[in-house]
Short mmCIF file of C-alpha atoms and ligand atoms in Angstrom, two decimals:
data_model
loop_
_atom_site.label_atom_id
_atom_site.label_comp_id
_atom_site.label_asym_id
_atom_site.label_seq_id
_atom_site.Cartn_x
_atom_site.Cartn_y
_atom_site.Cartn_z
CA UNK A 1 -34.40 26.86 14.33
CA UNK A 2 -31.02 25.75 13.05
CA UNK A 3 -29.68 27.05 9.74
CA UNK A 4 -29.05 24.25 7.25
CA UNK A 5 -25.36 23.53 6.59
CA UNK A 6 -24.01 25.20 3.44
CA UNK A 7 -24.42 23.00 0.36
CA UNK A 8 -20.67 22.64 -0.19
CA UNK A 9 -19.90 21.00 3.16
CA UNK A 10 -20.74 17.56 1.80
CA UNK A 11 -20.98 18.09 -1.96
CA UNK A 12 -19.60 15.91 -4.71
CA UNK A 13 -17.85 18.27 -7.10
CA UNK A 14 -16.89 17.10 -10.59
CA UNK A 15 -13.92 18.77 -12.23
CA UNK A 16 -14.60 19.61 -15.87
CA UNK A 17 -11.34 20.17 -17.72
CA UNK A 18 -13.00 22.34 -20.33
CA UNK A 19 -10.46 21.75 -23.13
CA UNK A 20 -11.12 18.03 -22.99
CA UNK A 21 -14.66 17.48 -21.76
CA UNK A 22 -16.97 17.86 -24.74
CA UNK A 23 -16.48 19.60 -28.07
CA UNK A 24 -19.32 20.84 -30.25
CA UNK A 25 -17.06 21.75 -33.17
CA UNK A 26 -14.12 20.63 -35.22
CA UNK A 27 -11.30 22.22 -33.22
CA UNK A 28 -10.44 19.07 -31.28
CA UNK A 29 -11.00 21.05 -28.09
CA UNK A 30 -13.92 21.13 -25.70
CA UNK A 31 -16.08 24.23 -25.30
CA UNK A 32 -18.73 25.71 -23.01
CA UNK A 33 -21.61 24.63 -25.22
CA UNK A 34 -20.27 21.11 -24.99
CA UNK A 35 -20.32 21.35 -21.21
CA UNK A 36 -23.87 22.77 -21.24
CA UNK A 37 -25.09 19.94 -23.49
CA UNK A 38 -23.61 17.29 -21.22
CA UNK A 39 -24.93 18.64 -17.93
CA UNK A 40 -27.73 16.05 -17.84
CA UNK A 41 -25.00 13.40 -17.97
CA UNK A 42 -23.55 14.82 -14.76
CA UNK A 43 -26.96 14.93 -13.10
CA UNK A 44 -27.52 11.32 -14.08
CA UNK A 45 -24.11 10.37 -12.68
CA UNK A 46 -25.17 12.00 -9.42
CA UNK A 47 -22.79 14.88 -8.71
CA UNK A 48 -23.83 18.11 -6.98
CA UNK A 49 -21.52 20.66 -8.57
CA UNK A 50 -19.07 21.23 -11.38
CA UNK A 51 -15.74 23.04 -11.27
CA UNK A 52 -14.83 24.51 -14.65
CA UNK A 53 -11.12 24.93 -15.39
CA UNK A 54 -10.13 28.33 -16.90
CA UNK A 55 -12.00 29.30 -20.06
CA UNK A 56 -10.87 32.94 -20.08
CA UNK A 57 -9.03 34.64 -22.96
CA UNK A 58 -5.53 33.18 -22.90
CA UNK A 59 -2.69 32.34 -25.24
CA UNK A 60 -2.98 28.82 -23.74
CA UNK A 61 0.69 28.38 -22.92
CA UNK A 62 -0.50 26.60 -19.77
CA UNK A 63 -3.92 25.56 -21.04
CA UNK A 64 -5.69 28.62 -19.73
CA UNK A 65 -3.87 29.00 -16.41
CA UNK A 66 -2.25 31.96 -18.17
CA UNK A 67 -5.11 34.45 -18.14
CA UNK A 68 -5.05 37.53 -20.39
CA UNK A 69 -8.50 38.80 -19.34
CA UNK A 70 -10.24 37.62 -16.18
CA UNK A 71 -13.66 38.87 -17.18
CA UNK A 72 -14.38 37.28 -20.53
CA UNK A 73 -14.51 33.94 -22.34
CA UNK A 74 -11.88 32.83 -24.85
CA UNK A 75 -13.47 32.57 -28.29
CA UNK A 76 -12.04 29.03 -28.52
CA UNK A 77 -14.43 28.04 -25.75
CA UNK A 78 -17.42 30.27 -26.56
CA UNK A 79 -18.70 33.58 -25.29
CA UNK A 80 -20.02 35.16 -22.11
CA UNK A 81 -23.50 34.42 -23.43
CA UNK A 82 -22.56 30.72 -23.66
CA UNK A 83 -21.32 30.89 -20.10
CA UNK A 84 -24.59 32.45 -18.92
CA UNK A 85 -26.56 29.76 -20.73
CA UNK A 86 -24.45 27.04 -19.15
CA UNK A 87 -24.87 28.54 -15.70
CA UNK A 88 -28.63 28.93 -16.05
CA UNK A 89 -28.95 25.40 -17.36
CA UNK A 90 -26.83 24.02 -14.51
CA UNK A 91 -28.90 25.85 -11.92
CA UNK A 92 -32.07 24.66 -13.59
CA UNK A 93 -30.82 21.11 -13.18
CA UNK A 94 -29.86 21.68 -9.54
CA UNK A 95 -26.10 21.75 -10.17
CA UNK A 96 -23.79 24.35 -8.64
CA UNK A 97 -20.97 25.86 -10.66
CA UNK A 98 -17.47 26.80 -9.51
CA UNK A 99 -15.08 28.71 -11.74
CA UNK A 100 -11.31 28.77 -11.57
CA UNK A 101 -9.60 31.88 -10.24
CA UNK A 102 -5.92 32.34 -11.15
CA UNK A 103 -4.59 35.10 -8.87
CA UNK A 104 -0.90 34.17 -8.49
CA UNK A 105 0.07 35.21 -12.01
CA UNK A 106 -1.38 36.66 -15.17
CA UNK A 107 -0.49 35.79 -18.73
CA UNK A 108 2.34 37.79 -20.25
CA UNK A 109 -0.37 38.81 -22.74
CA UNK A 110 -2.38 40.53 -20.00
CA UNK A 111 -2.53 44.31 -20.66
CA UNK A 112 -0.97 44.95 -17.25
CA UNK A 113 2.15 43.00 -18.12
CA UNK A 114 2.49 44.69 -21.49
CA UNK A 115 2.15 48.05 -19.76
CA UNK A 116 4.75 46.99 -17.20
CA UNK A 117 7.27 46.08 -19.88
CA UNK A 118 6.64 49.33 -21.72
CA UNK A 119 6.73 51.55 -18.62
CA UNK A 120 10.18 50.42 -17.52
CA UNK A 121 12.00 49.99 -14.18
CA UNK A 122 10.64 51.78 -11.12
CA UNK A 123 7.21 52.44 -12.65
CA UNK A 124 3.90 51.80 -10.85
CA UNK A 125 3.04 49.44 -13.73
CA UNK A 126 6.04 47.26 -12.84
CA UNK A 127 5.07 47.36 -9.15
CA UNK A 128 2.10 45.09 -9.93
CA UNK A 129 4.56 42.30 -10.71
CA UNK A 130 7.85 41.19 -9.15
CA UNK A 131 10.54 42.89 -11.22
CA UNK A 132 14.03 42.98 -9.72
CA UNK A 133 17.49 44.01 -10.88
CA UNK A 134 19.00 40.71 -9.75
CA UNK A 135 17.40 37.25 -9.66
CA UNK A 136 17.53 35.06 -6.53
CA UNK A 137 17.98 31.26 -6.59
CA UNK A 138 14.31 30.31 -6.94
CA UNK A 139 13.36 27.71 -9.51
CA UNK A 140 10.23 27.56 -11.61
CA UNK A 141 7.84 24.67 -10.89
CA UNK A 142 8.05 24.00 -14.63
CA UNK A 143 11.86 23.88 -14.66
CA UNK A 144 14.79 26.25 -14.84
CA UNK A 145 15.22 29.59 -13.09
CA UNK A 146 12.05 31.33 -11.91
CA UNK A 147 13.39 34.60 -13.36
CA UNK A 148 13.21 35.90 -16.91
CA UNK A 149 15.44 38.72 -18.10
CA UNK A 150 13.76 41.57 -19.97
CA UNK A 151 15.25 43.71 -22.72
CA UNK A 152 16.09 46.49 -20.27
CA UNK A 153 18.05 44.14 -18.01
CA UNK A 154 15.51 43.71 -15.19
CA UNK A 155 14.18 40.28 -14.32
CA UNK A 156 10.62 39.26 -13.50
CA UNK A 157 9.52 36.37 -11.32
CA UNK A 158 7.50 33.48 -12.76
CA UNK A 159 6.99 30.53 -10.44
CA UNK A 160 5.46 28.69 -13.41
CA UNK A 161 6.04 29.27 -17.14
CA UNK A 162 7.82 32.43 -18.23
CA UNK A 163 4.52 33.39 -19.89
CA UNK A 164 2.99 33.48 -16.37
CA UNK A 165 4.53 36.47 -14.53
CA UNK A 166 3.79 36.46 -10.78
CA UNK A 167 1.74 39.35 -9.43
CA UNK A 168 2.94 41.32 -6.42
CA UNK A 169 0.21 40.95 -3.82
CA UNK A 170 1.59 43.82 -1.74
CA UNK A 171 0.32 46.16 -4.48
CA UNK A 172 -3.11 47.72 -4.00
CA UNK A 173 -4.03 47.52 -7.70
CA UNK A 174 -3.73 43.75 -7.53
CA UNK A 175 -6.18 43.54 -4.62
CA UNK A 176 -8.61 45.84 -6.37
CA UNK A 177 -8.46 43.85 -9.61
CA UNK A 178 -9.31 40.58 -7.90
CA UNK A 179 -12.05 42.13 -5.75
CA UNK A 180 -13.62 43.17 -9.02
CA UNK A 181 -13.05 39.81 -10.68
CA UNK A 182 -14.69 37.99 -7.77
CA UNK A 183 -17.67 40.33 -7.92
CA UNK A 184 -17.92 40.02 -11.70
CA UNK A 185 -18.46 36.25 -11.54
CA UNK A 186 -20.50 36.36 -8.32
CA UNK A 187 -22.82 38.92 -9.93
CA UNK A 188 -23.22 36.55 -12.88
CA UNK A 189 -24.34 33.91 -10.41
CA UNK A 190 -21.47 31.48 -9.90
CA UNK A 191 -21.58 29.46 -6.71
CA UNK A 192 -17.90 29.70 -5.98
CA UNK A 193 -14.28 29.54 -6.99
CA UNK A 194 -11.40 27.12 -7.09
CA UNK A 195 -8.38 29.24 -6.17
CA UNK A 196 -5.28 28.33 -8.17
CA UNK A 197 -1.93 28.24 -6.31
CA UNK A 198 -3.63 29.63 -3.21
CA UNK A 199 -0.47 29.08 -1.16
CA UNK A 200 1.76 31.14 -3.46
CA UNK A 201 0.34 34.65 -3.59
CA UNK A 202 2.58 36.21 -0.94
CA UNK A 203 6.34 35.80 -1.07
CA UNK A 204 8.70 36.27 1.91
CA UNK A 205 9.72 39.92 2.26
CA UNK A 206 12.90 40.74 0.39
CA UNK A 207 12.58 37.56 -1.71
CA UNK A 208 15.37 35.71 0.13
CA UNK A 209 17.15 32.76 -1.48
CA UNK A 210 15.52 29.40 -0.80
CA UNK A 211 17.51 27.13 1.52
CA UNK A 212 16.83 24.21 -0.82
CA UNK A 213 15.52 25.57 -4.14
CA UNK A 214 15.09 22.10 -5.67
CA UNK A 215 12.96 20.88 -2.76
CA UNK A 216 10.87 24.06 -2.97
CA UNK A 217 10.14 23.41 -6.65
CA UNK A 218 7.31 20.95 -6.16
CA UNK A 219 5.21 18.86 -3.84
CA UNK A 220 3.83 19.61 -0.43
CA UNK A 221 6.45 22.08 0.70
CA UNK A 222 7.19 25.32 2.48
CA UNK A 223 9.70 27.84 1.21
CA UNK A 224 9.98 31.61 0.84
CA UNK A 225 7.57 31.48 -2.11
CA UNK A 226 4.96 29.19 -0.54
CA UNK A 227 2.52 29.25 2.33
CA UNK A 228 3.62 32.56 3.84
CA UNK A 229 1.51 33.80 6.79
CA UNK A 230 0.45 37.01 5.00
CA UNK A 231 -1.38 35.05 2.31
CA UNK A 232 -4.19 34.45 4.77
CA UNK A 233 -5.05 38.15 4.90
CA UNK A 234 -6.06 37.94 1.24
CA UNK A 235 -8.53 35.18 2.02
CA UNK A 236 -9.99 37.11 4.95
CA UNK A 237 -10.74 39.90 2.51
CA UNK A 238 -12.32 37.48 0.01
CA UNK A 239 -14.33 35.86 2.79
CA UNK A 240 -16.01 39.22 3.36
CA UNK A 241 -16.74 39.60 -0.37
CA UNK A 242 -18.25 36.10 -0.61
CA UNK A 243 -20.34 36.94 2.46
CA UNK A 244 -21.92 39.90 0.69
CA UNK A 245 -23.78 37.45 -1.55
CA UNK A 246 -26.62 35.10 -0.72
CA UNK A 247 -26.67 31.38 -1.41
CA UNK A 248 -23.57 30.12 0.40
CA UNK A 249 -21.02 31.17 -2.19
CA UNK A 250 -17.73 29.43 -1.54
CA UNK A 251 -14.09 29.07 -2.48
CA UNK A 252 -11.80 26.06 -2.35
CA UNK A 253 -8.04 26.53 -2.08
CA UNK A 254 -5.49 24.73 -4.18
CA UNK A 255 -2.84 24.93 -1.47
CA UNK A 256 -0.02 22.41 -1.60
CA UNK A 257 0.97 23.00 2.02
CA UNK A 258 3.38 20.78 3.94
CA UNK A 259 1.04 19.28 6.53
CA UNK A 260 -2.71 18.76 7.00
CA UNK A 261 -2.61 21.43 9.73
CA UNK A 262 -1.16 23.98 7.32
CA UNK A 263 -3.60 22.94 4.59
CA UNK A 264 -6.56 23.43 6.89
CA UNK A 265 -5.36 26.91 7.88
CA UNK A 266 -6.79 28.08 4.53
CA UNK A 267 -10.29 27.23 5.69
CA UNK A 268 -10.38 28.85 9.08
CA UNK A 269 -13.80 30.36 9.81
CA UNK A 270 -12.95 33.79 8.33
CA UNK A 271 -10.99 32.54 5.28
CA UNK A 272 -11.85 30.26 2.37
CA UNK A 273 -14.47 27.56 2.66
CA UNK A 274 -12.39 24.49 1.87
CA UNK A 275 -8.93 23.38 0.90
CA UNK A 276 -8.07 20.40 -1.30
CA UNK A 277 -6.73 17.55 0.77
CA UNK A 278 -3.70 16.65 -1.32
CA UNK A 279 -2.33 14.52 1.51
CA UNK A 280 -4.98 11.92 0.67
CA UNK A 281 -4.13 12.13 -3.05
CA UNK A 282 -0.41 11.78 -2.32
CA UNK A 283 -0.82 8.72 -0.11
CA UNK A 284 0.40 5.52 -1.74
CA UNK A 285 -1.79 2.40 -1.84
CA UNK A 286 -1.15 1.59 1.80
CA UNK A 287 -3.53 0.87 4.62
CA UNK A 288 -1.18 2.50 7.12
CA UNK A 289 -0.92 5.65 4.97
CA UNK A 290 -4.69 5.85 4.42
CA UNK A 291 -5.36 5.46 8.12
CA UNK A 292 -2.86 8.15 9.08
CA UNK A 293 -4.09 10.68 6.50
CA UNK A 294 -7.72 10.20 7.44
CA UNK A 295 -6.95 10.37 11.15
CA UNK A 296 -4.81 13.49 10.86
CA UNK A 297 -7.17 15.23 8.43
CA UNK A 298 -10.15 14.73 10.71
CA UNK A 299 -8.23 16.02 13.73
CA UNK A 300 -7.02 19.12 11.90
CA UNK A 301 -10.32 19.87 10.24
CA UNK A 302 -12.09 19.69 13.58
CA UNK A 303 -9.64 22.23 15.01
CA UNK A 304 -10.81 24.85 12.50
CA UNK A 305 -14.41 23.56 12.35
CA UNK A 306 -14.20 23.19 8.57
CA UNK A 307 -15.39 20.34 6.38
CA UNK A 308 -12.77 18.00 4.94
CA UNK A 309 -12.27 17.39 1.25
CA UNK A 310 -11.16 14.22 -0.49
CA UNK A 311 -9.63 14.07 -3.93
CA UNK A 312 -7.76 11.33 -5.78
CA UNK A 313 -7.26 12.78 -9.25
CA UNK A 314 -7.15 16.09 -11.06
CA UNK A 315 -5.66 17.56 -14.23
CA UNK A 316 -2.19 17.91 -12.67
CA UNK A 317 -1.51 14.41 -11.40
CA UNK A 318 -1.23 10.88 -12.76
CA UNK A 319 -4.71 9.32 -12.77
CA UNK A 320 -5.17 7.26 -9.60
CA UNK A 321 -5.91 3.95 -11.35
CA UNK A 322 -2.43 4.23 -12.87
CA UNK A 323 -0.85 5.43 -9.63
CA UNK A 324 -2.21 2.32 -7.93
CA UNK A 325 -0.45 0.08 -10.43
CA UNK A 326 -2.73 0.21 -13.48
CA UNK A 327 -4.51 -2.68 -15.21
CA UNK A 328 -7.22 -4.70 -13.49
CA UNK A 329 -5.55 -4.38 -10.10
CA UNK A 330 -5.11 -0.61 -10.42
CA UNK A 331 -8.75 -0.28 -11.41
CA UNK A 332 -9.91 -2.44 -8.50
CA UNK A 333 -7.84 -0.37 -6.09
CA UNK A 334 -9.04 2.87 -7.65
CA UNK A 335 -12.68 1.88 -7.14
CA UNK A 336 -11.99 0.73 -3.58
CA UNK A 337 -10.27 4.01 -2.69
CA UNK A 338 -13.07 6.01 -4.30
CA UNK A 339 -15.71 4.10 -2.39
CA UNK A 340 -13.78 4.69 0.82
CA UNK A 341 -13.48 8.43 0.29
CA UNK A 342 -17.13 8.74 -0.67
CA UNK A 343 -18.08 7.38 2.77
CA UNK A 344 -16.03 9.98 4.63
CA UNK A 345 -17.68 13.17 5.88
CA UNK A 346 -17.02 16.31 3.85
CA UNK A 347 -16.80 16.91 0.12
CA UNK A 348 -15.45 14.69 -2.61
CA UNK A 349 -13.87 16.14 -5.72
CA UNK A 350 -13.91 13.89 -8.79
CA UNK A 351 -11.97 14.43 -12.01
CA UNK A 352 -13.62 13.88 -15.38
CA UNK A 353 -12.98 10.42 -16.76
CA UNK A 354 -12.37 8.70 -13.46
CA UNK A 355 -15.97 7.49 -13.62
CA UNK A 356 -14.89 5.64 -16.78
CA UNK A 357 -11.87 4.10 -15.05
CA UNK A 358 -9.54 5.92 -17.42
CA UNK A 359 -5.82 5.45 -16.96
CA UNK A 360 -3.02 7.89 -17.59
CA UNK A 361 -2.33 7.92 -21.34
CA UNK A 362 1.23 7.58 -22.56
CA UNK A 363 0.99 10.51 -24.99
CA UNK A 364 3.67 10.24 -27.71
CA UNK A 365 6.37 12.85 -27.00
CA UNK A 366 5.76 14.57 -30.36
CA UNK A 367 2.13 15.26 -29.31
CA UNK A 368 2.87 16.50 -25.79
CA UNK A 369 1.97 20.09 -25.05
CA UNK A 370 2.58 20.61 -21.36
CA UNK A 371 5.25 23.27 -20.62
CA UNK A 372 6.43 21.03 -17.79
CA UNK A 373 7.47 18.43 -20.39
CA UNK A 374 8.94 21.00 -22.75
CA UNK A 375 11.05 22.45 -19.94
CA UNK A 376 12.50 19.03 -19.16
CA UNK A 377 10.51 18.38 -15.97
CA UNK A 378 9.51 14.78 -16.67
CA UNK A 379 6.70 13.44 -18.87
CA UNK A 380 4.34 16.33 -18.12
CA UNK A 381 0.63 16.22 -17.35
CA UNK A 382 -0.88 15.64 -20.79
CA UNK A 383 -1.57 11.98 -19.99
CA UNK A 384 -4.49 12.84 -17.70
CA UNK A 385 -5.87 15.54 -20.01
CA UNK A 386 -6.78 13.55 -23.11
CA UNK A 387 -10.30 14.41 -24.41
CA UNK A 388 -13.03 12.19 -22.96
CA UNK A 389 -14.44 9.29 -25.00
CA UNK A 390 -18.23 9.64 -25.22
CA UNK A 391 -19.35 7.22 -27.90
CA UNK A 392 -18.50 5.32 -31.07
CA UNK A 393 -15.64 3.04 -31.93
CA UNK A 394 -12.88 5.38 -32.97
CA UNK A 395 -11.33 8.72 -32.11
CA UNK A 396 -12.69 11.36 -31.48
CA UNK A 397 -15.23 9.06 -29.79
CA UNK A 398 -18.12 11.48 -30.10
CA UNK A 399 -16.09 14.36 -28.68
CA UNK A 400 -16.67 16.83 -31.52
CA UNK A 401 -15.60 16.16 -35.06
CA UNK A 402 -12.01 17.44 -35.13
CA UNK A 403 -8.73 15.73 -34.35
CA UNK A 404 -8.44 15.80 -30.54
CA UNK A 405 -5.77 18.18 -29.24
CA UNK A 406 -4.18 15.16 -27.58
CA UNK A 407 -4.52 11.74 -29.23
CA UNK A 408 -6.99 9.29 -27.71
CA UNK A 409 -5.86 5.66 -27.41
CA UNK A 410 -7.82 3.22 -29.63
CA UNK A 411 -8.45 0.98 -26.57
CA UNK A 412 -10.83 3.65 -25.29
CA UNK A 413 -13.44 2.19 -27.66
CA UNK A 414 -14.54 -0.13 -24.83
CA UNK A 415 -14.45 2.63 -22.22
CA UNK A 416 -16.76 5.22 -23.77
CA UNK A 417 -19.72 6.51 -21.81
CA UNK A 418 -21.95 4.81 -24.38
CA UNK A 419 -20.21 1.45 -23.88
CA UNK A 420 -20.39 1.63 -20.08
CA UNK A 421 -23.71 3.23 -19.37
CA UNK A 422 -25.89 0.19 -19.82
CA UNK A 423 -23.41 -2.28 -18.41
CA UNK A 424 -24.11 -2.85 -14.71
CA UNK A 425 -20.59 -4.20 -14.20
CA UNK A 426 -18.86 -1.10 -15.63
CA UNK A 427 -16.88 1.47 -13.68
CA UNK A 428 -19.42 4.11 -14.73
CA UNK A 429 -22.29 2.08 -13.23
CA UNK A 430 -20.27 1.56 -10.05
CA UNK A 431 -19.67 5.32 -9.68
CA UNK A 432 -23.34 6.03 -10.24
CA UNK A 433 -24.38 3.46 -7.62
CA UNK A 434 -21.78 4.77 -5.18
CA UNK A 435 -22.93 8.38 -5.58
CA UNK A 436 -26.54 7.30 -5.06
CA UNK A 437 -25.60 5.25 -1.98
CA UNK A 438 -23.71 8.24 -0.59
CA UNK A 439 -26.97 10.15 -0.40
CA UNK A 440 -28.21 7.54 2.04
CA UNK A 441 -25.24 7.79 4.40
CA UNK A 442 -25.96 8.69 8.01
CA UNK A 443 -25.97 12.38 8.89
CA UNK A 444 -23.38 11.59 11.57
CA UNK A 445 -20.03 13.05 10.67
CA UNK A 446 -18.20 11.34 13.50
CA UNK A 447 -15.77 8.73 12.19
CA UNK A 448 -14.35 5.99 14.39
CA UNK A 449 -11.39 4.09 13.04
CA UNK A 450 -11.81 0.34 13.51
CA UNK A 451 -8.89 -2.07 13.82
CA UNK A 452 -9.47 -5.15 11.68
CA UNK A 453 -5.79 -5.98 11.19
CA UNK A 454 -2.78 -4.46 9.44
CA UNK A 455 -4.05 -5.01 5.89
CA UNK A 456 -7.45 -3.48 6.50
CA UNK A 457 -8.53 0.14 6.61
CA UNK A 458 -11.87 0.29 8.35
CA UNK A 459 -14.01 2.90 9.99
CA UNK A 460 -17.49 3.34 11.26
CA UNK A 461 -19.72 6.29 10.43
CA UNK A 462 -22.92 6.01 12.39
CA UNK A 463 -24.46 2.66 11.53
CA UNK A 464 -22.25 2.15 8.50
CA UNK A 465 -19.04 0.15 8.62
CA UNK A 466 -16.61 0.86 5.78
CA UNK A 467 -13.94 -1.74 5.03
CA UNK A 468 -11.10 -1.55 2.51
CA UNK A 469 -9.07 -4.70 1.98
CA UNK A 470 -5.55 -3.48 1.22
CA UNK A 471 -3.96 -6.94 1.52
CA UNK A 472 -3.42 -9.65 -1.09
CA UNK A 473 -5.87 -12.16 0.37
CA UNK A 474 -9.65 -12.31 0.56
CA UNK A 475 -10.91 -10.97 3.87
CA UNK A 476 -13.75 -12.39 5.94
CA UNK A 477 -15.96 -9.47 6.93
CA UNK A 478 -18.63 -9.10 9.58
CA UNK A 479 -22.04 -10.26 8.47
CA UNK A 480 -24.28 -7.33 7.61
CA UNK A 481 -26.30 -5.87 4.81
CA UNK A 482 -23.98 -4.89 1.96
CA UNK A 483 -24.94 -1.35 1.00
CA UNK A 484 -22.44 -1.23 -1.84
CA UNK A 485 -19.14 -2.86 -2.68
CA UNK A 486 -16.50 -2.20 -5.30
CA UNK A 487 -16.28 -5.94 -6.15
CA UNK A 488 -18.74 -8.80 -5.71
CA UNK A 489 -18.97 -10.18 -2.17
CA UNK A 490 -19.57 -13.87 -1.66
CA UNK A 491 -19.82 -15.77 1.61
CA UNK A 492 -19.12 -12.62 3.65
CA UNK A 493 -15.68 -12.36 2.05
CA UNK A 494 -14.23 -9.17 0.62
CA UNK A 495 -11.76 -9.75 -2.25
CA UNK A 496 -8.30 -8.19 -2.14
CA UNK A 497 -8.15 -4.57 -3.36
CA UNK A 498 -11.85 -4.04 -2.76
CA UNK A 499 -14.02 -1.96 -0.48
CA UNK A 500 -17.49 -2.31 1.01
CA UNK A 501 -20.04 -0.34 3.04
CA UNK A 502 -21.97 -2.51 5.47
CA UNK A 503 -25.04 -1.57 7.43
CA UNK A 504 -23.80 -2.88 10.73
CA UNK A 505 -25.25 -2.38 14.17
CA UNK A 506 -23.02 -0.42 16.54
CA UNK A 507 -20.69 -2.78 18.39
C1 LIG B 1 -2.22 24.71 -10.75
C2 LIG B 1 -3.03 24.29 -11.94
O1 LIG B 1 -3.90 23.25 -11.55
C3 LIG B 1 -2.03 23.86 -12.98
O2 LIG B 1 -2.64 23.19 -14.05
C4 LIG B 1 -1.28 25.08 -13.42
O3 LIG B 1 -0.26 24.69 -14.33
C5 LIG B 1 -0.62 25.78 -12.23
N1 LIG B 1 -1.48 25.88 -11.09
C6 LIG B 1 -0.20 27.16 -12.60
O4 LIG B 1 -1.34 27.98 -12.75
#
């Protein structure tokens, strides 16, 4: 008898950005009860799991990625009892739940950091963080030096905001804390974790200067602060902890590593379960780029016998409809790319609001909150974090009763869930159909790239032929039963910027 594959190997996981998903109050911010209430919506849409962004006690300098207590719920978002209710409800509906784990840094409000400041240089309390007498040349991802001077003249490292001091993962206390945090949430019943900054936990010994500190500040890079070999030992340890529990508990790495091979190293058989494929997300709208990323990903994933992941949007990047040019063309391309990724073997990670075809919002500078913006590192990420429009004709569009923490554009009146749900031509209906069709895909995970010309990305998975028309002209396609398409097909012709799945006999 063969053991069934773990649920996560081909799951569709929906990222819930808790602050912006659904509010049940007047704070303008989402909360856990809001998520619990809307779980049937996610079941109806057709996803398998939700990933909840951090809801732990936090001063919210980086919207919860600055954790002051890893084992509780911030009162802004609810209580542990609300979390338990949400989890039970999700499980009752057949949904899995992943929570966010933020192990690279704590909040400067975490008791450990306060103790470290109070205890002074050379203390065991300071050894949990990276205090030094002299800074090196590293830069913070959010801008400026990665070092903050303290009152006693030492500096501490913060690869992100200065309210996010980096932990020192050579310290035993740090390992023990996170062993306990993992067990705390696993004991409560979570199905897994999304591991924040998974490539950053170990720094090169001696904290040497970066050869190119600006290049090391962002993107898919290596450097003395990223993707160090020792980081993998941490995941081997966590692999053993996850294995102590039944039910295929898992973890997915947020590792912005330089190449698909390095990204996949995080999901070797004794490490984490999956790793986000940011190479797919970073690819421009280009048939050649899509083909190369898919080819390379599948080669590298096979080497470690892991399952690939596909992701186009999340709370840190410009929404993909906007990246692909925005407007009707951006939306068409977004749907085509989504349909293409949903046909690939492995897991797909969706970001809330993409099922509504939302674009990046140009949040007025006075309303922006992201530390990245306030530190002068470009427009910041607020534009993809605006609270979701559920219903009605004006803000807050059924998302609680308060003024949303980021302003919603009035044009969203036509994009609410309510407006799209009963419209078969809406983006929401397309996503729902695509997720349903995905359940009927062949079991075969073998993908064969098919050459249909330079403007076409095509592959075969079992009996299904997937075609994406990346050119500017309509494309004649092989005759075959159309399983689903991102735009109407007439006379066996696929419009530009559209994708289709065809039931085609093997050639
Ligand atoms: C990645 C998270 O997705 C992002 O939102 C956060 O700012 C950084 N890690 C720092 O935790």
